[in-house]
Amino acid sequence: MENYLKKNFDVDPKRPSEEALMRWRSAVRVVKNPRRRFRMVADLAKRAEAERKRKKLQEKLRVALYVQKAALHFIDAGSRPIEYKLSQETLLAGYGIEPDELESIVRSHNSKAVESRGGVEGLAREVSVSLPDGVASEEVSNRQNVYGFNRYAEKPARSFWMFVWEALHDLTLIILMICAAVSIGVGIPTEGWPDGVYDGLGIVLSILLVVIVTAVSDYKQSLQFKALDKEKKNLIVQVTRDGYRKKLSIYDLVVGDIVHLSIGDQVPADGILISGYSLTIDESSLSGETEPVHINRDRPFLLSGTKVQDGSGKMLVTSVGMRTEWGRLMVTLSEGGEDETPLQVKLNGVATVIGKIGLVFAVLTFLVLTLRFLVEKAQHHQIKHWSSIDAMKLLNYFAIAVTIVVVAVPEGLPLAVTLSLAFAMKKLMNDKALVRHLSACETMGSASCICTDKTGTLTTNHMVVTKLWICNEAKTIKSGDNEKLLKPSVSDAVFNIFLQSIFQNTGSEVVKDKDGRTNILGTPTERAILEFGLILGGDSTFHREESAIVKVEPFNSVKKRMSVLVSLPNNGGFRAFCKGASEIILNMCDKIINVDGKAVPISEEQRKNLTNVINGFSSEALRTLCLAFQDIKGNHKAESIPENNYTLIAVVGIKDPVRPGVREAVETCLAAGITVRMVTGDNIHTAKAIAKECGILTDGGLAIEGTDFRSKNPQEMQELIPKLQVMARSSPTDKYILVTQLRNVFKEVVAVTGNGTNDAPALHEADIGLAMGIAGTEVAKENADVIIMDDNFTTIVTVARWGRSVYINIQKFVQFQLTVNIVALVINFVAACITGSAPLTAVQLLWVNMIMDTLGALALATEPPHEGLMQRPPIGRNVHFITVTMWRNIIGQSIYQIIVLGVLTFCGKKILKLSGPNATLILNTFIFNSFVFCQVMFTD
């Protein structure tokens, strides 16, 4: 085992295998229980194997990419450039460049070819697209005909008959088919037609029914998983079309589209940068290289499948679908299926053990029946006289033994898990939750803690500016207010610089749709501020063109601010704008703008007053932001934006109402024993106010800021985490530390919500990662187990309810099937030992097997959840799947059924007063029906 682990556990080439093996030894050494130690070893081996396969796949991608690039460099160095002639189709469509040439330019990173075509503007002319207006909708089909669709070649789906063929490969069914063939072959000469074919034909029909039902079930599940997989890959991208910015499915992208990229987005096709600020791309998914790539005018090439790590930009799509770098590599790779869930692995182990027990019983049953038969022949002095009837008896004994194995092996256990999980996945899809990994369904039922974001999850994510502090005066914003709100109380200089800070320092965009209506595209916070600027009479286009943007530092969850550097048109200097978390921006300011528009130093008293204003806004459950600016004169490097000496312009208070039903959902979680913790980047006063409104922060609960939390030592963390209910001004690192502590120290099953790129480590570390479908980035979604499509906390509670339902339903089925197995094994074995014949024939046992493996699983595993599930505590991490109560029910029912069937087997003729040649046949039929009715009553 150590040699196997040493070979497979070395998943990281940079990590010595001896070190990995040492850590494994130390981990296993502390476990005294041999079974648990073996499970740890097996689990570790499986994880190592999965990691090794992942690395191998990534290595194949990297090697393929490098070989391709090396070949291209060789071609470029050793031969003249390939001349592409325009095809008739391309000419008639009105385009000036071939798809193959566009593909080659990006694939080979050929900057010279881009320059020879007139740069990105020249390429845009060649594909007949306007960079400001984008593709016209009526041209989409034409472009798809010439340049292709943005879809990748997929492995063809397996047909229904493939599933039938796989089901027929079951070893026990093959043995039974042979038995049926021999039975028919021997039966016809001895008993004649048609009596001689009944037993064999019955077995064949039962086998066919089992195969068909199994194949239909597997085929339906494969179709369902294929549909879910397609939904997972259907990304939404922002493009400019018909002169308007809009959202599109990744499948609708065409060559010539202008795609807008921001932090966390996946690059949807190959393309060339049009414009951007600090755009950094993570190409590790494609090349395996962890070093980020900076995209700029000198290196403008963007590859499909890579991720935006930082910055923002616009790209011109040059290749789609199978012409992209990612599409070509996918041709040689086939995606693996869904991994088995932990519960499936556990139940497969149970099935293996029971199967071995069944095999022992089957062998004993066959030996006992054969020995009794031989003893009877010896007693009648017929041991040397054999006939076809004797052969039929022995064949029947063998068929019964094989069928006992078929019944004993609880093949329905994995089927029940798959059915239950697939049923839950389908229902959750209807309830706005997309399950990416099957295991999340069952794990969510064990969740004992949910660490949730505030914005958009607990709140509606529809933000409105309701309070404003400017020039030492606080104002309440009401619906219907306009530019007159500020004009009387502040000078034009203050008013103008306030509007500049709104419209120039933003990552969002004000656009008009076809009907002329104004739309704001961007994050909810940005939309609220821009909407307020428009209410005040600001003109987005005018202010954006007033000064040229030199550098942008987009908002991220670490810095909690956004900055922009613009050039001033008159004196040639620069102006920096900064906005973000109130206390952070306030600490960056040493001056404040007065009523006349002049910057004056902030006194200590003013700083205290500002802190009180911020806290006052926050206590009203408002998100607070500070806006500031700084004029820069003299020689300043445009590569950097100042981080201090700003002048404060205003404090903005933004209202984000709590979603309807959130308080009730939190109460449901608390009643179910699930602790809800709010982890937010907002001000602590805002966080506490929202947490109280939602019912998360209770009287004995603790609210703490991220900076205080991360400064605690392990002992202090251990003391405060049980009381922790709110963490404000938290960074992704704080969230990751909290999740790690909850899982490793407190052994809790943790569900975590996240929407940003930096949330990926916490989502990956948690037992269940929940990404937001609306506000979440593609990086967050990729690292999550479940995507909450409507960003609603109530949906998270629905996922937990379904998770518990899955677990309970599978427990019901296991209880039902194990009881059937025990009774069938014992009654046939005991009867064979005592009477020399088995009351339950091969056909009958196959029929029961089919019913309990398929219809039983379908009935028990697809029961919808009920409210009572959320009135019981969560299932612990290390709790045994088969509980003491289940064992009591299984053993109790088994004893009851064995007694009933045993009495009928040995005293049935006397009790039912049966006589005559058909008495045994009638009794066995009665026993079979009693056996079936026992199962039906038990299920009920």
PDB file of C-alpha atoms in Angstrom, residues 16-261:
ATOM      1  CA  PRO A  16       9.270  15.458  -3.202  1.00  0.00           C
ATOM      2  CA  SER A  17       7.415  12.179  -2.945  1.00  0.00           C
ATOM      3  CA  GLU A  18       9.226  11.316   0.291  1.00  0.00           C
ATOM      4  CA  GLU A  19       7.828  14.444   1.910  1.00  0.00           C
ATOM      5  CA  ALA A  20       4.324  13.539   0.718  1.00  0.00           C
ATOM      6  CA  LEU A  21       4.724  10.000   2.031  1.00  0.00           C
ATOM      7  CA  MET A  22       6.001  11.289   5.378  1.00  0.00           C
ATOM      8  CA  ARG A  23       2.940  13.485   5.799  1.00  0.00           C
ATOM      9  CA  TRP A  24       0.700  10.550   4.939  1.00  0.00           C
ATOM     10  CA  ARG A  25       2.446   8.351   7.504  1.00  0.00           C
ATOM     11  CA  SER A  26       2.119  10.960  10.259  1.00  0.00           C
ATOM     12  CA  ALA A  27      -1.574  11.466   9.478  1.00  0.00           C
ATOM     13  CA  VAL A  28      -2.359   7.745   9.495  1.00  0.00           C
ATOM     14  CA  ARG A  29      -0.172   6.967  12.523  1.00  0.00           C
ATOM     15  CA  VAL A  30      -2.397   8.901  14.934  1.00  0.00           C
ATOM     16  CA  VAL A  31      -5.470   6.876  13.922  1.00  0.00           C
ATOM     17  CA  LYS A  32      -5.718   3.767  16.113  1.00  0.00           C
ATOM     18  CA  ASN A  33      -8.869   2.245  14.611  1.00  0.00           C
ATOM     19  CA  PRO A  34      -7.725  -0.199  11.870  1.00  0.00           C
ATOM     20  CA  ARG A  35     -10.901   0.242   9.822  1.00  0.00           C
ATOM     21  CA  ARG A  36     -10.710   4.012   9.950  1.00  0.00           C
ATOM     22  CA  ARG A  37      -7.001   3.839   9.107  1.00  0.00           C
ATOM     23  CA  PHE A  38      -7.751   1.664   6.096  1.00  0.00           C
ATOM     24  CA  ARG A  39     -10.522   4.076   4.987  1.00  0.00           C
ATOM     25  CA  MET A  40      -8.077   6.981   5.325  1.00  0.00           C
ATOM     26  CA  VAL A  41      -5.535   5.165   3.201  1.00  0.00           C
ATOM     27  CA  ALA A  42      -8.137   4.268   0.574  1.00  0.00           C
ATOM     28  CA  ASP A  43      -9.552   7.806   0.527  1.00  0.00           C
ATOM     29  CA  LEU A  44      -6.076   9.308   0.239  1.00  0.00           C
ATOM     30  CA  ALA A  45      -5.205   6.950  -2.567  1.00  0.00           C
ATOM     31  CA  LYS A  46      -8.363   7.895  -4.444  1.00  0.00           C
ATOM     32  CA  ARG A  47      -7.723  11.616  -3.993  1.00  0.00           C
ATOM     33  CA  ALA A  48      -4.141  11.154  -5.137  1.00  0.00           C
ATOM     34  CA  GLU A  49      -5.291   9.261  -8.213  1.00  0.00           C
ATOM     35  CA  ALA A  50      -7.808  12.010  -9.086  1.00  0.00           C
ATOM     36  CA  GLU A  51      -5.155  14.709  -8.632  1.00  0.00           C
ATOM     37  CA  ARG A  52      -2.708  12.745 -10.755  1.00  0.00           C
ATOM     38  CA  LYS A  53      -5.290  12.458 -13.546  1.00  0.00           C
ATOM     39  CA  ARG A  54      -5.995  16.195 -13.351  1.00  0.00           C
ATOM     40  CA  LYS A  55      -2.280  16.988 -13.588  1.00  0.00           C
ATOM     41  CA  LYS A  56      -1.925  14.557 -16.455  1.00  0.00           C
ATOM     42  CA  LEU A  57      -4.768  16.262 -18.338  1.00  0.00           C
ATOM     43  CA  GLN A  58      -3.237  19.684 -17.705  1.00  0.00           C
ATOM     44  CA  GLU A  59       0.165  18.399 -18.829  1.00  0.00           C
ATOM     45  CA  LYS A  60      -1.387  17.076 -22.037  1.00  0.00           C
ATOM     46  CA  LEU A  61      -2.898  20.497 -22.674  1.00  0.00           C
ATOM     47  CA  ARG A  62       0.395  22.243 -22.008  1.00  0.00           C
ATOM     48  CA  VAL A  63       2.414  19.849 -24.150  1.00  0.00           C
ATOM     49  CA  ALA A  64      -0.093  20.147 -26.993  1.00  0.00           C
ATOM     50  CA  LEU A  65       0.071  23.934 -26.792  1.00  0.00           C
ATOM     51  CA  TYR A  66       3.875  24.028 -26.660  1.00  0.00           C
ATOM     52  CA  VAL A  67       4.236  21.586 -29.546  1.00  0.00           C
ATOM     53  CA  GLN A  68       1.816  23.675 -31.547  1.00  0.00           C
ATOM     54  CA  LYS A  69       3.669  26.914 -30.760  1.00  0.00           C
ATOM     55  CA  ALA A  70       7.059  25.337 -31.496  1.00  0.00           C
ATOM     56  CA  ALA A  71       5.795  24.112 -34.844  1.00  0.00           C
ATOM     57  CA  LEU A  72       4.461  27.548 -35.665  1.00  0.00           C
ATOM     58  CA  HIS A  73       7.756  29.228 -34.704  1.00  0.00           C
ATOM     59  CA  PHE A  74       9.606  26.700 -36.831  1.00  0.00           C
ATOM     60  CA  ILE A  75       7.329  27.392 -39.787  1.00  0.00           C
ATOM     61  CA  ASP A  76       7.679  31.151 -39.290  1.00  0.00           C
ATOM     62  CA  ALA A  77      11.472  30.883 -39.104  1.00  0.00           C
ATOM     63  CA  GLY A  78      12.006  28.488 -41.963  1.00  0.00           C
ATOM     64  CA  SER A  79       9.521  29.571 -44.594  1.00  0.00           C
ATOM     65  CA  ARG A  80       7.807  32.559 -46.042  1.00  0.00           C
ATOM     66  CA  PRO A  81       4.420  33.582 -44.622  1.00  0.00           C
ATOM     67  CA  ILE A  82       1.481  31.633 -45.978  1.00  0.00           C
ATOM     68  CA  GLU A  83      -0.530  33.625 -48.473  1.00  0.00           C
ATOM     69  CA  TYR A  84      -4.262  33.252 -47.953  1.00  0.00           C
ATOM     70  CA  LYS A  85      -6.526  33.748 -50.951  1.00  0.00           C
ATOM     71  CA  LEU A  86     -10.034  34.976 -50.353  1.00  0.00           C
ATOM     72  CA  SER A  87     -12.601  32.315 -51.107  1.00  0.00           C
ATOM     73  CA  GLN A  88     -15.691  33.067 -53.157  1.00  0.00           C
ATOM     74  CA  GLU A  89     -17.864  32.602 -50.063  1.00  0.00           C
ATOM     75  CA  THR A  90     -15.879  35.192 -48.065  1.00  0.00           C
ATOM     76  CA  LEU A  91     -15.890  37.680 -50.967  1.00  0.00           C
ATOM     77  CA  LEU A  92     -19.633  37.358 -51.528  1.00  0.00           C
ATOM     78  CA  ALA A  93     -20.246  37.834 -47.789  1.00  0.00           C
ATOM     79  CA  GLY A  94     -18.342  41.133 -47.966  1.00  0.00           C
ATOM     80  CA  TYR A  95     -15.371  40.244 -45.749  1.00  0.00           C
ATOM     81  CA  GLY A  96     -11.709  40.891 -46.512  1.00  0.00           C
ATOM     82  CA  ILE A  97      -9.985  38.168 -44.515  1.00  0.00           C
ATOM     83  CA  GLU A  98     -10.217  34.385 -44.398  1.00  0.00           C
ATOM     84  CA  PRO A  99     -11.160  32.511 -41.188  1.00  0.00           C
ATOM     85  CA  ASP A 100      -7.915  30.516 -41.422  1.00  0.00           C
ATOM     86  CA  GLU A 101      -5.818  33.692 -41.529  1.00  0.00           C
ATOM     87  CA  LEU A 102      -7.592  35.210 -38.523  1.00  0.00           C
ATOM     88  CA  GLU A 103      -7.093  31.935 -36.683  1.00  0.00           C
ATOM     89  CA  SER A 104      -3.394  31.851 -37.605  1.00  0.00           C
ATOM     90  CA  ILE A 105      -2.732  35.450 -36.484  1.00  0.00           C
ATOM     91  CA  VAL A 106      -3.946  34.839 -32.909  1.00  0.00           C
ATOM     92  CA  ARG A 107      -2.627  31.287 -32.690  1.00  0.00           C
ATOM     93  CA  SER A 108       0.906  32.332 -33.602  1.00  0.00           C
ATOM     94  CA  HIS A 109       0.696  35.675 -31.737  1.00  0.00           C
ATOM     95  CA  ASN A 110       1.723  37.321 -35.016  1.00  0.00           C
ATOM     96  CA  SER A 111       2.020  41.025 -34.163  1.00  0.00           C
ATOM     97  CA  LYS A 112       3.526  41.809 -37.571  1.00  0.00           C
ATOM     98  CA  ALA A 113       0.450  40.433 -39.332  1.00  0.00           C
ATOM     99  CA  VAL A 114      -1.777  42.604 -37.124  1.00  0.00           C
ATOM    100  CA  GLU A 115       0.309  45.689 -37.941  1.00  0.00           C
ATOM    101  CA  SER A 116       0.310  44.901 -41.672  1.00  0.00           C
ATOM    102  CA  ARG A 117      -3.493  44.802 -41.559  1.00  0.00           C
ATOM    103  CA  GLY A 118      -3.656  48.216 -39.887  1.00  0.00           C
ATOM    104  CA  GLY A 119      -3.837  47.054 -36.279  1.00  0.00           C
ATOM    105  CA  VAL A 120      -7.067  46.105 -34.549  1.00  0.00           C
ATOM    106  CA  GLU A 121      -8.871  48.886 -36.438  1.00  0.00           C
ATOM    107  CA  GLY A 122      -7.702  47.402 -39.748  1.00  0.00           C
ATOM    108  CA  LEU A 123      -8.819  43.893 -38.728  1.00  0.00           C
ATOM    109  CA  ALA A 124     -12.205  45.324 -37.743  1.00  0.00           C
ATOM    110  CA  ARG A 125     -12.524  46.787 -41.253  1.00  0.00           C
ATOM    111  CA  GLU A 126     -11.588  43.414 -42.772  1.00  0.00           C
ATOM    112  CA  VAL A 127     -14.416  41.686 -40.865  1.00  0.00           C
ATOM    113  CA  SER A 128     -16.779  44.601 -41.642  1.00  0.00           C
ATOM    114  CA  VAL A 129     -17.470  45.725 -38.098  1.00  0.00           C
ATOM    115  CA  SER A 130     -17.545  49.150 -36.463  1.00  0.00           C
ATOM    116  CA  LEU A 131     -15.580  49.184 -33.194  1.00  0.00           C
ATOM    117  CA  PRO A 132     -17.938  51.705 -31.520  1.00  0.00           C
ATOM    118  CA  ASP A 133     -21.185  50.018 -32.703  1.00  0.00           C
ATOM    119  CA  GLY A 134     -20.241  46.341 -32.937  1.00  0.00           C
ATOM    120  CA  VAL A 135     -21.921  43.717 -35.103  1.00  0.00           C
ATOM    121  CA  ALA A 136     -25.349  44.394 -36.616  1.00  0.00           C
ATOM    122  CA  SER A 137     -27.919  41.750 -35.591  1.00  0.00           C
ATOM    123  CA  GLU A 138     -28.944  41.029 -39.175  1.00  0.00           C
ATOM    124  CA  GLU A 139     -25.338  40.022 -40.008  1.00  0.00           C
ATOM    125  CA  VAL A 140     -25.080  37.315 -37.331  1.00  0.00           C
ATOM    126  CA  SER A 141     -26.236  34.369 -39.472  1.00  0.00           C
ATOM    127  CA  ASN A 142     -23.966  35.475 -42.338  1.00  0.00           C
ATOM    128  CA  ARG A 143     -20.942  35.574 -40.001  1.00  0.00           C
ATOM    129  CA  GLN A 144     -21.798  32.153 -38.583  1.00  0.00           C
ATOM    130  CA  ASN A 145     -21.899  30.703 -42.103  1.00  0.00           C
ATOM    131  CA  VAL A 146     -18.463  32.110 -42.992  1.00  0.00           C
ATOM    132  CA  TYR A 147     -16.552  32.086 -39.677  1.00  0.00           C
ATOM    133  CA  GLY A 148     -18.403  29.343 -37.776  1.00  0.00           C
ATOM    134  CA  PHE A 149     -20.396  28.926 -34.563  1.00  0.00           C
ATOM    135  CA  ASN A 150     -18.998  29.344 -31.071  1.00  0.00           C
ATOM    136  CA  ARG A 151     -19.489  25.711 -30.106  1.00  0.00           C
ATOM    137  CA  TYR A 152     -16.980  22.961 -29.397  1.00  0.00           C
ATOM    138  CA  ALA A 153     -17.091  19.453 -30.816  1.00  0.00           C
ATOM    139  CA  GLU A 154     -18.445  17.129 -28.164  1.00  0.00           C
ATOM    140  CA  LYS A 155     -18.193  13.418 -27.767  1.00  0.00           C
ATOM    141  CA  PRO A 156     -21.417  11.981 -29.274  1.00  0.00           C
ATOM    142  CA  ALA A 157     -23.960  10.916 -26.678  1.00  0.00           C
ATOM    143  CA  ARG A 158     -24.286   7.199 -26.087  1.00  0.00           C
ATOM    144  CA  SER A 159     -27.427   5.682 -27.560  1.00  0.00           C
ATOM    145  CA  PHE A 160     -30.025   3.756 -25.565  1.00  0.00           C
ATOM    146  CA  TRP A 161     -28.793   0.460 -27.019  1.00  0.00           C
ATOM    147  CA  MET A 162     -25.309   1.131 -25.615  1.00  0.00           C
ATOM    148  CA  PHE A 163     -26.839   1.180 -22.131  1.00  0.00           C
ATOM    149  CA  VAL A 164     -28.723  -2.050 -22.910  1.00  0.00           C
ATOM    150  CA  TRP A 165     -25.447  -3.636 -24.060  1.00  0.00           C
ATOM    151  CA  GLU A 166     -23.674  -2.512 -20.858  1.00  0.00           C
ATOM    152  CA  ALA A 167     -26.480  -3.889 -18.671  1.00  0.00           C
ATOM    153  CA  LEU A 168     -26.201  -7.265 -20.450  1.00  0.00           C
ATOM    154  CA  HIS A 169     -22.534  -7.470 -19.440  1.00  0.00           C
ATOM    155  CA  ASP A 170     -23.426  -8.103 -15.796  1.00  0.00           C
ATOM    156  CA  LEU A 171     -21.676 -11.381 -14.875  1.00  0.00           C
ATOM    157  CA  THR A 172     -24.529 -12.820 -12.778  1.00  0.00           C
ATOM    158  CA  LEU A 173     -27.047 -12.088 -15.541  1.00  0.00           C
ATOM    159  CA  ILE A 174     -24.781 -13.830 -18.085  1.00  0.00           C
ATOM    160  CA  ILE A 175     -24.607 -16.918 -15.838  1.00  0.00           C
ATOM    161  CA  LEU A 176     -28.405 -16.870 -15.501  1.00  0.00           C
ATOM    162  CA  MET A 177     -28.782 -16.612 -19.288  1.00  0.00           C
ATOM    163  CA  ILE A 178     -26.618 -19.723 -19.658  1.00  0.00           C
ATOM    164  CA  CYS A 179     -28.766 -21.456 -17.024  1.00  0.00           C
ATOM    165  CA  ALA A 180     -31.930 -20.456 -18.904  1.00  0.00           C
ATOM    166  CA  ALA A 181     -30.527 -21.768 -22.203  1.00  0.00           C
ATOM    167  CA  VAL A 182     -29.544 -25.096 -20.616  1.00  0.00           C
ATOM    168  CA  SER A 183     -32.941 -25.272 -18.860  1.00  0.00           C
ATOM    169  CA  ILE A 184     -34.770 -24.880 -22.168  1.00  0.00           C
ATOM    170  CA  GLY A 185     -32.399 -27.299 -23.909  1.00  0.00           C
ATOM    171  CA  VAL A 186     -32.922 -29.994 -21.247  1.00  0.00           C
ATOM    172  CA  GLY A 187     -36.569 -29.202 -20.525  1.00  0.00           C
ATOM    173  CA  ILE A 188     -37.977 -29.700 -24.032  1.00  0.00           C
ATOM    174  CA  PRO A 189     -36.675 -33.319 -24.449  1.00  0.00           C
ATOM    175  CA  THR A 190     -37.738 -34.321 -20.911  1.00  0.00           C
ATOM    176  CA  GLU A 191     -41.045 -32.473 -20.402  1.00  0.00           C
ATOM    177  CA  GLY A 192     -41.983 -31.704 -23.991  1.00  0.00           C
ATOM    178  CA  TRP A 193     -43.350 -28.539 -25.568  1.00  0.00           C
ATOM    179  CA  PRO A 194     -44.413 -26.147 -24.070  1.00  0.00           C
ATOM    180  CA  ASP A 195     -44.009 -27.342 -20.450  1.00  0.00           C
ATOM    181  CA  GLY A 196     -40.252 -27.714 -20.861  1.00  0.00           C
ATOM    182  CA  VAL A 197     -39.625 -24.047 -21.693  1.00  0.00           C
ATOM    183  CA  TYR A 198     -41.592 -22.346 -18.912  1.00  0.00           C
ATOM    184  CA  ASP A 199     -38.782 -22.150 -16.337  1.00  0.00           C
ATOM    185  CA  GLY A 200     -36.089 -21.146 -18.823  1.00  0.00           C
ATOM    186  CA  LEU A 201     -38.329 -18.661 -20.632  1.00  0.00           C
ATOM    187  CA  GLY A 202     -39.391 -17.141 -17.304  1.00  0.00           C
ATOM    188  CA  ILE A 203     -35.737 -16.516 -16.398  1.00  0.00           C
ATOM    189  CA  VAL A 204     -35.052 -14.987 -19.846  1.00  0.00           C
ATOM    190  CA  LEU A 205     -38.049 -12.643 -19.609  1.00  0.00           C
ATOM    191  CA  SER A 206     -37.069 -11.596 -16.077  1.00  0.00           C
ATOM    192  CA  ILE A 207     -33.501 -10.880 -17.230  1.00  0.00           C
ATOM    193  CA  LEU A 208     -34.779  -8.818 -20.181  1.00  0.00           C
ATOM    194  CA  LEU A 209     -37.046  -6.812 -17.880  1.00  0.00           C
ATOM    195  CA  VAL A 210     -34.152  -6.125 -15.485  1.00  0.00           C
ATOM    196  CA  VAL A 211     -31.906  -5.078 -18.387  1.00  0.00           C
ATOM    197  CA  ILE A 212     -34.516  -2.811 -20.017  1.00  0.00           C
ATOM    198  CA  VAL A 213     -35.474  -1.068 -16.761  1.00  0.00           C
ATOM    199  CA  THR A 214     -31.785  -0.556 -15.840  1.00  0.00           C
ATOM    200  CA  ALA A 215     -30.942   0.768 -19.315  1.00  0.00           C
ATOM    201  CA  VAL A 216     -33.925   3.153 -19.394  1.00  0.00           C
ATOM    202  CA  SER A 217     -32.996   4.527 -15.971  1.00  0.00           C
ATOM    203  CA  ASP A 218     -29.313   4.999 -16.894  1.00  0.00           C
ATOM    204  CA  TYR A 219     -30.184   6.525 -20.282  1.00  0.00           C
ATOM    205  CA  LYS A 220     -32.530   9.085 -18.730  1.00  0.00           C
ATOM    206  CA  GLN A 221     -29.903  10.048 -16.168  1.00  0.00           C
ATOM    207  CA  SER A 222     -27.276  10.482 -18.894  1.00  0.00           C
ATOM    208  CA  LEU A 223     -29.599  12.801 -20.846  1.00  0.00           C
ATOM    209  CA  GLN A 224     -30.317  14.801 -17.706  1.00  0.00           C
ATOM    210  CA  PHE A 225     -26.630  15.164 -16.807  1.00  0.00           C
ATOM    211  CA  LYS A 226     -25.845  16.176 -20.399  1.00  0.00           C
ATOM    212  CA  ALA A 227     -28.483  18.934 -20.218  1.00  0.00           C
ATOM    213  CA  LEU A 228     -27.106  20.136 -16.872  1.00  0.00           C
ATOM    214  CA  ASP A 229     -23.559  20.088 -18.253  1.00  0.00           C
ATOM    215  CA  LYS A 230     -24.668  22.244 -21.192  1.00  0.00           C
ATOM    216  CA  GLU A 231     -26.292  24.673 -18.767  1.00  0.00           C
ATOM    217  CA  LYS A 232     -23.056  24.878 -16.753  1.00  0.00           C
ATOM    218  CA  LYS A 233     -21.085  25.820 -19.868  1.00  0.00           C
ATOM    219  CA  ASN A 234     -23.612  28.419 -21.035  1.00  0.00           C
ATOM    220  CA  LEU A 235     -21.821  31.583 -19.911  1.00  0.00           C
ATOM    221  CA  ILE A 236     -23.328  35.060 -20.285  1.00  0.00           C
ATOM    222  CA  VAL A 237     -21.036  37.669 -21.829  1.00  0.00           C
ATOM    223  CA  GLN A 238     -21.412  41.417 -22.387  1.00  0.00           C
ATOM    224  CA  VAL A 239     -21.027  42.656 -25.965  1.00  0.00           C
ATOM    225  CA  THR A 240     -21.680  45.754 -28.023  1.00  0.00           C
ATOM    226  CA  ARG A 241     -24.152  45.068 -30.838  1.00  0.00           C
ATOM    227  CA  ASP A 242     -26.196  47.472 -32.958  1.00  0.00           C
ATOM    228  CA  GLY A 243     -24.494  50.307 -31.086  1.00  0.00           C
ATOM    229  CA  TYR A 244     -25.820  49.106 -27.723  1.00  0.00           C
ATOM    230  CA  ARG A 245     -24.249  47.114 -24.934  1.00  0.00           C
ATOM    231  CA  LYS A 246     -26.147  43.936 -24.126  1.00  0.00           C
ATOM    232  CA  LYS A 247     -25.803  40.469 -22.592  1.00  0.00           C
ATOM    233  CA  LEU A 248     -25.520  37.365 -24.779  1.00  0.00           C
ATOM    234  CA  SER A 249     -25.066  33.626 -24.385  1.00  0.00           C
ATOM    235  CA  ILE A 250     -21.523  32.495 -25.182  1.00  0.00           C
ATOM    236  CA  TYR A 251     -23.044  30.236 -27.858  1.00  0.00           C
ATOM    237  CA  ASP A 252     -24.334  33.319 -29.775  1.00  0.00           C
ATOM    238  CA  LEU A 253     -20.929  35.008 -30.134  1.00  0.00           C
ATOM    239  CA  VAL A 254     -19.668  35.580 -33.682  1.00  0.00           C
ATOM    240  CA  VAL A 255     -16.438  36.849 -35.239  1.00  0.00           C
ATOM    241  CA  GLY A 256     -16.443  40.648 -35.111  1.00  0.00           C
ATOM    242  CA  ASP A 257     -18.279  40.897 -31.775  1.00  0.00           C
ATOM    243  CA  ILE A 258     -16.949  43.499 -29.323  1.00  0.00           C
ATOM    244  CA  VAL A 259     -16.710  41.715 -25.927  1.00  0.00           C
ATOM    245  CA  HIS A 260     -16.361  43.589 -22.623  1.00  0.00           C
ATOM    246  CA  LEU A 261     -14.120  41.858 -20.050  1.00  0.00           C
TER     247      LEU A 261
END
